[in-house]
GROMACS .gro file of C-alpha atoms in nm:
model
  411
    1UNK     CA    1  -0.807   1.722   4.988
    2UNK     CA    2  -0.514   1.950   5.071
    3UNK     CA    3  -0.349   1.661   5.251
    4UNK     CA    4  -0.405   1.425   4.958
    5UNK     CA    5  -0.273   1.686   4.715
    6UNK     CA    6   0.036   1.748   4.926
    7UNK     CA    7   0.102   1.374   4.947
    8UNK     CA    8   0.068   1.345   4.568
    9UNK     CA    9   0.316   1.628   4.512
   10UNK     CA   10   0.558   1.478   4.764
   11UNK     CA   11   0.533   1.138   4.594
   12UNK     CA   12   0.601   1.294   4.253
   13UNK     CA   13   0.913   1.466   4.387
   14UNK     CA   14   1.038   1.138   4.539
   15UNK     CA   15   0.984   0.945   4.215
   16UNK     CA   16   1.152   1.215   4.007
   17UNK     CA   17   1.462   1.244   4.226
   18UNK     CA   18   1.500   0.868   4.262
   19UNK     CA   19   1.568   0.874   3.887
   20UNK     CA   20   1.379   0.556   3.810
   21UNK     CA   21   1.367   0.438   3.451
   22UNK     CA   22   1.132   0.233   3.240
   23UNK     CA   23   1.318  -0.024   3.029
   24UNK     CA   24   1.173  -0.149   2.703
   25UNK     CA   25   1.298  -0.450   2.507
   26UNK     CA   26   1.184  -0.469   2.147
   27UNK     CA   27   1.268  -0.689   1.850
   28UNK     CA   28   1.320  -0.471   1.544
   29UNK     CA   29   1.340  -0.645   1.209
   30UNK     CA   30   1.636  -0.527   1.005
   31UNK     CA   31   1.655  -0.648   0.647
   32UNK     CA   32   1.914  -0.630   0.509
   33UNK     CA   33   2.110  -0.666   0.833
   34UNK     CA   34   2.467  -0.541   0.865
   35UNK     CA   35   2.718  -0.826   0.899
   36UNK     CA   36   2.979  -0.765   1.172
   37UNK     CA   37   3.352  -0.740   1.119
   38UNK     CA   38   3.525  -1.076   1.167
   39UNK     CA   39   3.889  -1.070   1.279
   40UNK     CA   40   4.052  -1.405   1.218
   41UNK     CA   41   4.381  -1.524   1.373
   42UNK     CA   42   4.594  -1.835   1.414
   43UNK     CA   43   4.634  -1.903   1.788
   44UNK     CA   44   5.004  -1.958   1.717
   45UNK     CA   45   5.143  -1.616   1.617
   46UNK     CA   46   5.484  -1.755   1.517
   47UNK     CA   47   5.360  -2.001   1.257
   48UNK     CA   48   5.623  -1.980   0.980
   49UNK     CA   49   5.986  -2.074   0.941
   50UNK     CA   50   6.075  -1.706   0.988
   51UNK     CA   51   5.864  -1.697   1.304
   52UNK     CA   52   6.040  -2.006   1.438
   53UNK     CA   53   6.383  -1.857   1.364
   54UNK     CA   54   6.284  -1.526   1.523
   55UNK     CA   55   6.161  -1.691   1.845
   56UNK     CA   56   6.471  -1.912   1.864
   57UNK     CA   57   6.700  -1.614   1.812
   58UNK     CA   58   6.529  -1.411   2.086
   59UNK     CA   59   6.534  -1.704   2.332
   60UNK     CA   60   6.898  -1.780   2.249
   61UNK     CA   61   6.977  -1.419   2.335
   62UNK     CA   62   6.827  -1.485   2.680
   63UNK     CA   63   7.023  -1.817   2.704
   64UNK     CA   64   6.696  -2.014   2.704
   65UNK     CA   65   6.750  -2.351   2.538
   66UNK     CA   66   6.384  -2.465   2.523
   67UNK     CA   67   6.059  -2.266   2.560
   68UNK     CA   68   5.906  -2.524   2.797
   69UNK     CA   69   6.182  -2.692   2.994
   70UNK     CA   70   6.463  -2.443   3.058
   71UNK     CA   71   6.531  -2.422   3.435
   72UNK     CA   72   6.635  -2.057   3.410
   73UNK     CA   73   6.273  -1.959   3.347
   74UNK     CA   74   6.169  -2.098   3.687
   75UNK     CA   75   6.407  -1.851   3.852
   76UNK     CA   76   6.186  -1.559   3.753
   77UNK     CA   77   5.855  -1.711   3.862
   78UNK     CA   78   5.880  -2.054   4.026
   79UNK     CA   79   5.545  -2.232   4.017
   80UNK     CA   80   5.606  -2.611   4.025
   81UNK     CA   81   5.243  -2.729   3.973
   82UNK     CA   82   5.240  -2.577   3.623
   83UNK     CA   83   5.601  -2.482   3.560
   84UNK     CA   84   5.602  -2.581   3.192
   85UNK     CA   85   5.294  -2.364   3.130
   86UNK     CA   86   5.455  -2.069   3.308
   87UNK     CA   87   5.776  -2.126   3.111
   88UNK     CA   88   5.578  -2.124   2.786
   89UNK     CA   89   5.409  -1.797   2.889
   90UNK     CA   90   5.744  -1.630   2.948
   91UNK     CA   91   5.894  -1.767   2.625
   92UNK     CA   92   5.599  -1.664   2.411
   93UNK     CA   93   5.567  -1.322   2.576
   94UNK     CA   94   5.937  -1.250   2.537
   95UNK     CA   95   5.925  -1.337   2.165
   96UNK     CA   96   5.607  -1.137   2.099
   97UNK     CA   97   5.733  -0.836   2.292
   98UNK     CA   98   6.035  -0.826   2.063
   99UNK     CA   99   5.809  -0.875   1.758
  100UNK     CA  100   5.626  -0.552   1.849
  101UNK     CA  101   5.948  -0.363   1.777
  102UNK     CA  102   5.956  -0.479   1.411
  103UNK     CA  103   5.820  -0.292   1.108
  104UNK     CA  104   5.509  -0.415   0.927
  105UNK     CA  105   5.684  -0.617   0.657
  106UNK     CA  106   5.896  -0.802   0.917
  107UNK     CA  107   5.591  -0.872   1.136
  108UNK     CA  108   5.406  -1.022   0.840
  109UNK     CA  109   5.684  -1.280   0.787
  110UNK     CA  110   5.642  -1.426   1.137
  111UNK     CA  111   5.291  -1.565   1.078
  112UNK     CA  112   5.072  -1.708   0.806
  113UNK     CA  113   4.963  -1.504   0.508
  114UNK     CA  114   4.589  -1.490   0.449
  115UNK     CA  115   4.603  -1.745   0.166
  116UNK     CA  116   4.793  -1.986   0.393
  117UNK     CA  117   4.540  -1.947   0.675
  118UNK     CA  118   4.218  -1.935   0.468
  119UNK     CA  119   4.197  -2.238   0.238
  120UNK     CA  120   3.846  -2.151   0.119
  121UNK     CA  121   3.590  -1.878   0.187
  122UNK     CA  122   3.219  -1.844   0.107
  123UNK     CA  123   2.994  -1.551   0.199
  124UNK     CA  124   2.619  -1.558   0.142
  125UNK     CA  125   2.648  -1.855  -0.096
  126UNK     CA  126   2.913  -1.690  -0.313
  127UNK     CA  127   3.294  -1.725  -0.309
  128UNK     CA  128   3.487  -1.457  -0.124
  129UNK     CA  129   3.844  -1.381  -0.216
  130UNK     CA  130   4.165  -1.309  -0.031
  131UNK     CA  131   4.160  -0.941  -0.129
  132UNK     CA  132   3.848  -0.911   0.092
  133UNK     CA  133   4.066  -0.952   0.402
  134UNK     CA  134   4.252  -0.661   0.561
  135UNK     CA  135   4.572  -0.737   0.752
  136UNK     CA  136   4.564  -0.654   1.124
  137UNK     CA  137   4.845  -0.718   1.372
  138UNK     CA  138   4.728  -0.842   1.710
  139UNK     CA  139   4.982  -0.820   1.995
  140UNK     CA  140   4.902  -1.173   2.115
  141UNK     CA  141   4.809  -1.355   1.792
  142UNK     CA  142   5.028  -1.176   1.539
  143UNK     CA  143   4.900  -1.176   1.180
  144UNK     CA  144   4.520  -1.154   1.176
  145UNK     CA  145   4.283  -1.082   0.889
  146UNK     CA  146   3.961  -0.883   0.897
  147UNK     CA  147   3.658  -0.960   0.685
  148UNK     CA  148   3.400  -0.681   0.633
  149UNK     CA  149   3.614  -0.412   0.794
  150UNK     CA  150   3.522  -0.153   0.530
  151UNK     CA  151   3.867  -0.192   0.371
  152UNK     CA  152   4.024  -0.443   0.134
  153UNK     CA  153   4.369  -0.605   0.147
  154UNK     CA  154   4.524  -0.289   0.000
  155UNK     CA  155   4.359  -0.077   0.272
  156UNK     CA  156   4.123   0.080   0.018
  157UNK     CA  157   3.764   0.162   0.128
  158UNK     CA  158   3.499  -0.090   0.019
  159UNK     CA  159   3.124  -0.115   0.093
  160UNK     CA  160   3.017  -0.310   0.400
  161UNK     CA  161   2.855  -0.649   0.342
  162UNK     CA  162   2.496  -0.710   0.444
  163UNK     CA  163   2.272  -1.016   0.433
  164UNK     CA  164   1.905  -1.055   0.351
  165UNK     CA  165   1.864  -1.421   0.446
  166UNK     CA  166   1.940  -1.618   0.758
  167UNK     CA  167   2.087  -1.961   0.821
  168UNK     CA  168   2.413  -2.140   0.771
  169UNK     CA  169   2.421  -2.098   0.393
  170UNK     CA  170   2.380  -1.721   0.413
  171UNK     CA  171   2.665  -1.620   0.642
  172UNK     CA  172   3.042  -1.649   0.634
  173UNK     CA  173   3.196  -1.996   0.596
  174UNK     CA  174   3.572  -2.050   0.625
  175UNK     CA  175   3.796  -2.353   0.576
  176UNK     CA  176   4.108  -2.283   0.783
  177UNK     CA  177   4.454  -2.440   0.803
  178UNK     CA  178   4.655  -2.353   1.113
  179UNK     CA  179   4.951  -2.595   1.107
  180UNK     CA  180   5.309  -2.483   1.165
  181UNK     CA  181   5.636  -2.616   1.015
  182UNK     CA  182   5.810  -2.656   1.351
  183UNK     CA  183   5.561  -2.774   1.614
  184UNK     CA  184   5.846  -2.904   1.832
  185UNK     CA  185   5.958  -2.547   1.902
  186UNK     CA  186   5.615  -2.385   1.915
  187UNK     CA  187   5.550  -2.133   2.192
  188UNK     CA  188   5.174  -2.210   2.192
  189UNK     CA  189   5.009  -2.479   2.404
  190UNK     CA  190   4.700  -2.506   2.181
  191UNK     CA  191   4.617  -2.514   1.812
  192UNK     CA  192   4.342  -2.375   1.594
  193UNK     CA  193   4.204  -2.031   1.521
  194UNK     CA  194   4.080  -1.740   1.728
  195UNK     CA  195   3.794  -1.523   1.602
  196UNK     CA  196   3.685  -1.177   1.717
  197UNK     CA  197   3.335  -1.047   1.632
  198UNK     CA  198   3.283  -0.671   1.652
  199UNK     CA  199   3.174  -0.353   1.479
  200UNK     CA  200   3.421  -0.206   1.229
  201UNK     CA  201   3.485   0.100   1.449
  202UNK     CA  202   3.557  -0.110   1.759
  203UNK     CA  203   3.890  -0.256   1.870
  204UNK     CA  204   3.908  -0.634   1.825
  205UNK     CA  205   4.117  -0.665   2.142
  206UNK     CA  206   3.823  -0.589   2.372
  207UNK     CA  207   3.546  -0.749   2.162
  208UNK     CA  208   3.393  -1.094   2.207
  209UNK     CA  209   3.623  -1.372   2.094
  210UNK     CA  210   3.585  -1.743   2.026
  211UNK     CA  211   3.837  -2.027   1.998
  212UNK     CA  212   3.791  -2.252   1.695
  213UNK     CA  213   3.963  -2.591   1.749
  214UNK     CA  214   4.119  -2.805   1.479
  215UNK     CA  215   3.946  -3.123   1.369
  216UNK     CA  216   3.605  -2.966   1.426
  217UNK     CA  217   3.329  -2.788   1.238
  218UNK     CA  218   3.214  -2.492   1.448
  219UNK     CA  219   2.883  -2.308   1.401
  220UNK     CA  220   2.861  -1.956   1.550
  221UNK     CA  221   2.503  -1.826   1.552
  222UNK     CA  222   2.477  -1.451   1.608
  223UNK     CA  223   2.215  -1.215   1.744
  224UNK     CA  224   2.252  -0.837   1.745
  225UNK     CA  225   2.173  -0.626   2.054
  226UNK     CA  226   2.158  -0.244   2.059
  227UNK     CA  227   2.151  -0.088   2.407
  228UNK     CA  228   2.061   0.276   2.478
  229UNK     CA  229   2.057   0.363   2.848
  230UNK     CA  230   1.963   0.691   3.014
  231UNK     CA  231   2.279   0.877   3.122
  232UNK     CA  232   2.379   0.990   3.470
  233UNK     CA  233   2.204   1.043   3.713
  234UNK     CA  234   1.972   0.763   3.592
  235UNK     CA  235   2.263   0.522   3.543
  236UNK     CA  236   2.636   0.521   3.605
  237UNK     CA  237   2.702   0.581   3.236
  238UNK     CA  238   2.757   0.873   3.002
  239UNK     CA  239   2.625   0.949   2.655
  240UNK     CA  240   2.805   1.127   2.372
  241UNK     CA  241   3.150   1.002   2.471
  242UNK     CA  242   3.306   1.108   2.143
  243UNK     CA  243   3.485   1.436   2.218
  244UNK     CA  244   3.779   1.514   2.452
  245UNK     CA  245   3.560   1.754   2.649
  246UNK     CA  246   3.289   1.499   2.727
  247UNK     CA  247   3.471   1.359   3.033
  248UNK     CA  248   3.759   1.497   3.238
  249UNK     CA  249   4.011   1.214   3.243
  250UNK     CA  250   4.355   1.166   3.089
  251UNK     CA  251   4.287   0.797   3.022
  252UNK     CA  252   3.955   0.881   2.857
  253UNK     CA  253   4.123   1.127   2.620
  254UNK     CA  254   4.405   0.883   2.544
  255UNK     CA  255   4.143   0.619   2.455
  256UNK     CA  256   3.984   0.850   2.198
  257UNK     CA  257   4.326   0.890   2.036
  258UNK     CA  258   4.345   0.516   1.961
  259UNK     CA  259   4.125   0.561   1.653
  260UNK     CA  260   3.829   0.347   1.764
  261UNK     CA  261   3.489   0.430   1.907
  262UNK     CA  262   3.525   0.484   2.282
  263UNK     CA  263   3.462   0.190   2.513
  264UNK     CA  264   3.525   0.156   2.885
  265UNK     CA  265   3.716  -0.168   2.830
  266UNK     CA  266   3.963   0.006   2.598
  267UNK     CA  267   4.004   0.287   2.852
  268UNK     CA  268   4.075   0.037   3.130
  269UNK     CA  269   4.346  -0.116   2.912
  270UNK     CA  270   4.506   0.228   2.882
  271UNK     CA  271   4.490   0.273   3.262
  272UNK     CA  272   4.648  -0.069   3.317
  273UNK     CA  273   4.925   0.008   3.069
  274UNK     CA  274   5.004   0.325   3.260
  275UNK     CA  275   5.037   0.116   3.577
  276UNK     CA  276   5.268  -0.137   3.406
  277UNK     CA  277   5.493   0.140   3.273
  278UNK     CA  278   5.524   0.301   3.616
  279UNK     CA  279   5.590  -0.036   3.779
  280UNK     CA  280   5.829  -0.190   3.526
  281UNK     CA  281   5.967   0.111   3.335
  282UNK     CA  282   5.848  -0.047   3.010
  283UNK     CA  283   5.518  -0.124   2.837
  284UNK     CA  284   5.316  -0.447   2.822
  285UNK     CA  285   5.317  -0.568   2.459
  286UNK     CA  286   4.949  -0.672   2.477
  287UNK     CA  287   4.818  -0.327   2.570
  288UNK     CA  288   4.803  -0.001   2.371
  289UNK     CA  289   5.133   0.190   2.341
  290UNK     CA  290   5.153   0.485   2.577
  291UNK     CA  291   5.380   0.786   2.628
  292UNK     CA  292   5.646   0.649   2.392
  293UNK     CA  293   5.744   0.395   2.658
  294UNK     CA  294   5.965   0.113   2.524
  295UNK     CA  295   5.808  -0.232   2.505
  296UNK     CA  296   5.933  -0.480   2.765
  297UNK     CA  297   6.160  -0.722   2.577
  298UNK     CA  298   6.371  -0.908   2.837
  299UNK     CA  299   6.265  -1.209   3.043
  300UNK     CA  300   6.314  -1.022   3.372
  301UNK     CA  301   6.090  -0.744   3.237
  302UNK     CA  302   5.829  -1.005   3.146
  303UNK     CA  303   5.843  -1.130   3.506
  304UNK     CA  304   5.784  -0.774   3.630
  305UNK     CA  305   5.484  -0.736   3.398
  306UNK     CA  306   5.342  -1.069   3.519
  307UNK     CA  307   5.366  -0.962   3.884
  308UNK     CA  308   5.214  -0.621   3.803
  309UNK     CA  309   4.930  -0.799   3.622
  310UNK     CA  310   4.862  -1.002   3.937
  311UNK     CA  311   4.851  -0.673   4.132
  312UNK     CA  312   4.578  -0.547   3.901
  313UNK     CA  313   4.394  -0.878   3.922
  314UNK     CA  314   4.382  -0.894   4.303
  315UNK     CA  315   4.385  -0.532   4.426
  316UNK     CA  316   4.029  -0.399   4.438
  317UNK     CA  317   4.135  -0.041   4.519
  318UNK     CA  318   4.348  -0.029   4.205
  319UNK     CA  319   4.056  -0.136   3.987
  320UNK     CA  320   3.822   0.114   4.153
  321UNK     CA  321   4.072   0.390   4.072
  322UNK     CA  322   4.083   0.280   3.707
  323UNK     CA  323   3.702   0.280   3.686
  324UNK     CA  324   3.686   0.636   3.818
  325UNK     CA  325   3.892   0.752   3.520
  326UNK     CA  326   3.710   0.541   3.261
  327UNK     CA  327   3.340   0.626   3.216
  328UNK     CA  328   3.093   0.361   3.109
  329UNK     CA  329   2.925   0.429   2.775
  330UNK     CA  330   2.541   0.433   2.767
  331UNK     CA  331   2.504   0.331   2.404
  332UNK     CA  332   2.658   0.025   2.246
  333UNK     CA  333   2.606  -0.247   1.988
  334UNK     CA  334   2.703  -0.599   2.083
  335UNK     CA  335   2.673  -0.948   1.942
  336UNK     CA  336   2.553  -1.245   2.141
  337UNK     CA  337   2.634  -1.589   2.011
  338UNK     CA  338   2.584  -1.960   2.060
  339UNK     CA  339   2.809  -2.235   1.925
  340UNK     CA  340   2.779  -2.597   1.825
  341UNK     CA  341   3.049  -2.834   1.700
  342UNK     CA  342   3.098  -3.165   1.526
  343UNK     CA  343   3.398  -3.366   1.409
  344UNK     CA  344   3.551  -3.253   1.082
  345UNK     CA  345   3.630  -3.362   0.818
  346UNK     CA  346   3.476  -3.701   0.750
  347UNK     CA  347   3.721  -3.959   0.621
  348UNK     CA  348   3.567  -3.937   0.273
  349UNK     CA  349   3.595  -3.557   0.257
  350UNK     CA  350   3.942  -3.569   0.407
  351UNK     CA  351   4.062  -3.793   0.124
  352UNK     CA  352   3.903  -3.559  -0.130
  353UNK     CA  353   4.094  -3.266   0.018
  354UNK     CA  354   4.420  -3.462   0.038
  355UNK     CA  355   4.405  -3.526  -0.337
  356UNK     CA  356   4.391  -3.155  -0.417
  357UNK     CA  357   4.717  -3.004  -0.541
  358UNK     CA  358   4.674  -2.698  -0.317
  359UNK     CA  359   4.646  -2.921  -0.008
  360UNK     CA  360   4.947  -3.129  -0.108
  361UNK     CA  361   5.150  -2.810  -0.146
  362UNK     CA  362   5.036  -2.704   0.200
  363UNK     CA  363   5.162  -3.025   0.360
  364UNK     CA  364   5.497  -2.979   0.191
  365UNK     CA  365   5.511  -2.628   0.334
  366UNK     CA  366   5.443  -2.741   0.693
  367UNK     CA  367   5.672  -3.043   0.658
  368UNK     CA  368   5.405  -3.303   0.744
  369UNK     CA  369   5.289  -3.629   0.587
  370UNK     CA  370   4.956  -3.577   0.402
  371UNK     CA  371   4.720  -3.821   0.577
  372UNK     CA  372   4.380  -3.800   0.747
  373UNK     CA  373   4.521  -3.779   1.100
  374UNK     CA  374   4.757  -3.495   1.017
  375UNK     CA  375   4.485  -3.313   0.822
  376UNK     CA  376   4.253  -3.320   1.122
  377UNK     CA  377   4.531  -3.176   1.339
  378UNK     CA  378   4.550  -2.858   1.127
  379UNK     CA  379   4.208  -2.805   0.966
  380UNK     CA  380   3.897  -2.624   1.095
  381UNK     CA  381   3.561  -2.534   0.942
  382UNK     CA  382   3.370  -2.239   1.084
  383UNK     CA  383   3.030  -2.097   0.987
  384UNK     CA  384   2.918  -1.756   1.122
  385UNK     CA  385   2.559  -1.652   1.059
  386UNK     CA  386   2.238  -1.496   1.193
  387UNK     CA  387   1.935  -1.707   1.274
  388UNK     CA  388   1.702  -1.405   1.234
  389UNK     CA  389   1.725  -1.074   1.048
  390UNK     CA  390   1.645  -0.863   1.350
  391UNK     CA  391   1.812  -0.675   1.631
  392UNK     CA  392   1.707  -0.657   1.994
  393UNK     CA  393   1.677  -0.296   2.113
  394UNK     CA  394   1.703  -0.222   2.485
  395UNK     CA  395   1.600   0.138   2.555
  396UNK     CA  396   1.523   0.341   2.865
  397UNK     CA  397   1.301   0.638   2.943
  398UNK     CA  398   1.271   0.830   3.272
  399UNK     CA  399   0.984   0.698   3.482
  400UNK     CA  400   0.902   1.058   3.580
  401UNK     CA  401   1.000   1.341   3.347
  402UNK     CA  402   1.030   1.708   3.446
  403UNK     CA  403   0.704   1.777   3.257
  404UNK     CA  404   0.531   1.503   3.459
  405UNK     CA  405   0.662   1.655   3.781
  406UNK     CA  406   0.542   2.006   3.689
  407UNK     CA  407   0.201   1.870   3.590
  408UNK     CA  408   0.161   1.689   3.922
  409UNK     CA  409   0.217   2.011   4.120
  410UNK     CA  410  -0.010   2.213   3.896
  411UNK     CA  411   0.259   2.383   3.681
   0.00000   0.00000   0.00000
């Protein structure tokens, strides 16, 4: 019996110090359910006459005659199999890097206003209005607009929206127009909208994102997942990452200063930006500002950033070093999604829209002939909704607690 007892105690110690966990997955019905924040952008950030003039002025300054075909761009990064794509990247990046230096009112002029981008809006079977959208400037997409951010268009606090019913009619539906007046000089290779889905206290830049093409109706069906893991030593994650003292890392503390809830992905962006600044003596426009470093604005600086980015992409040791300074959070809320698409609009509906005065004014603004083909090249319909009013909770408990261990040895 002594031998059996000793073996039992030994086994309890082994289980306890292996730090095993028991994971439970439960569906918890939540009614009403909180609707996420939707950040909506045109994939072309320079989508107005002012944006076109700004891009042209910046490229002229660099003696670049065309954003796709100028041979001077190949000097910085020659890549013949996709040279026009690389040229476009440099042209767009150079323009957007310079745009980051502008004040808010000047930035707003470069892209669509919310009433130019959002032709119609319905939430939970009722109209939603343009003052429901808060302006947000994204370094890659320019003017973006946030629905259900907790703030209105004047940056005043408003209650968060919730839903009590599921299905397509009880979510957010948007009719979008993403055309530009000067497609011939566009620095984008695609068209349509880009949508980020996230919590209001999370950065859109590192949240899930979905492309919404023109000429299509896109359904985005959401499900909410709440994860709560056991912290170290049970997992390689940390709980309560909300104070500067919670983790000893400069990049961690800088991430908290960004004004959003901490996430490892945001911290890694800070670490990468630090690398770009040290490598190129200027900051990458698409990453958080850091240490008052100037934004890279010249084509040769863009080339340096591109090469530094490839360093980060291919060098494992560099990424391991970043991860050591950026702890993984144990608790997070995320949104899973599935999409389906169909052609939009039908010819009948297209003709109905083309007869509306507001649509005719839009085509005058973008300098296009109002016909079905041109309408399909600029229009998108997107519906974002839940299929169930529930969240999936993933929680963990220690397989062997300290009380269990003490009990097994007779404590």
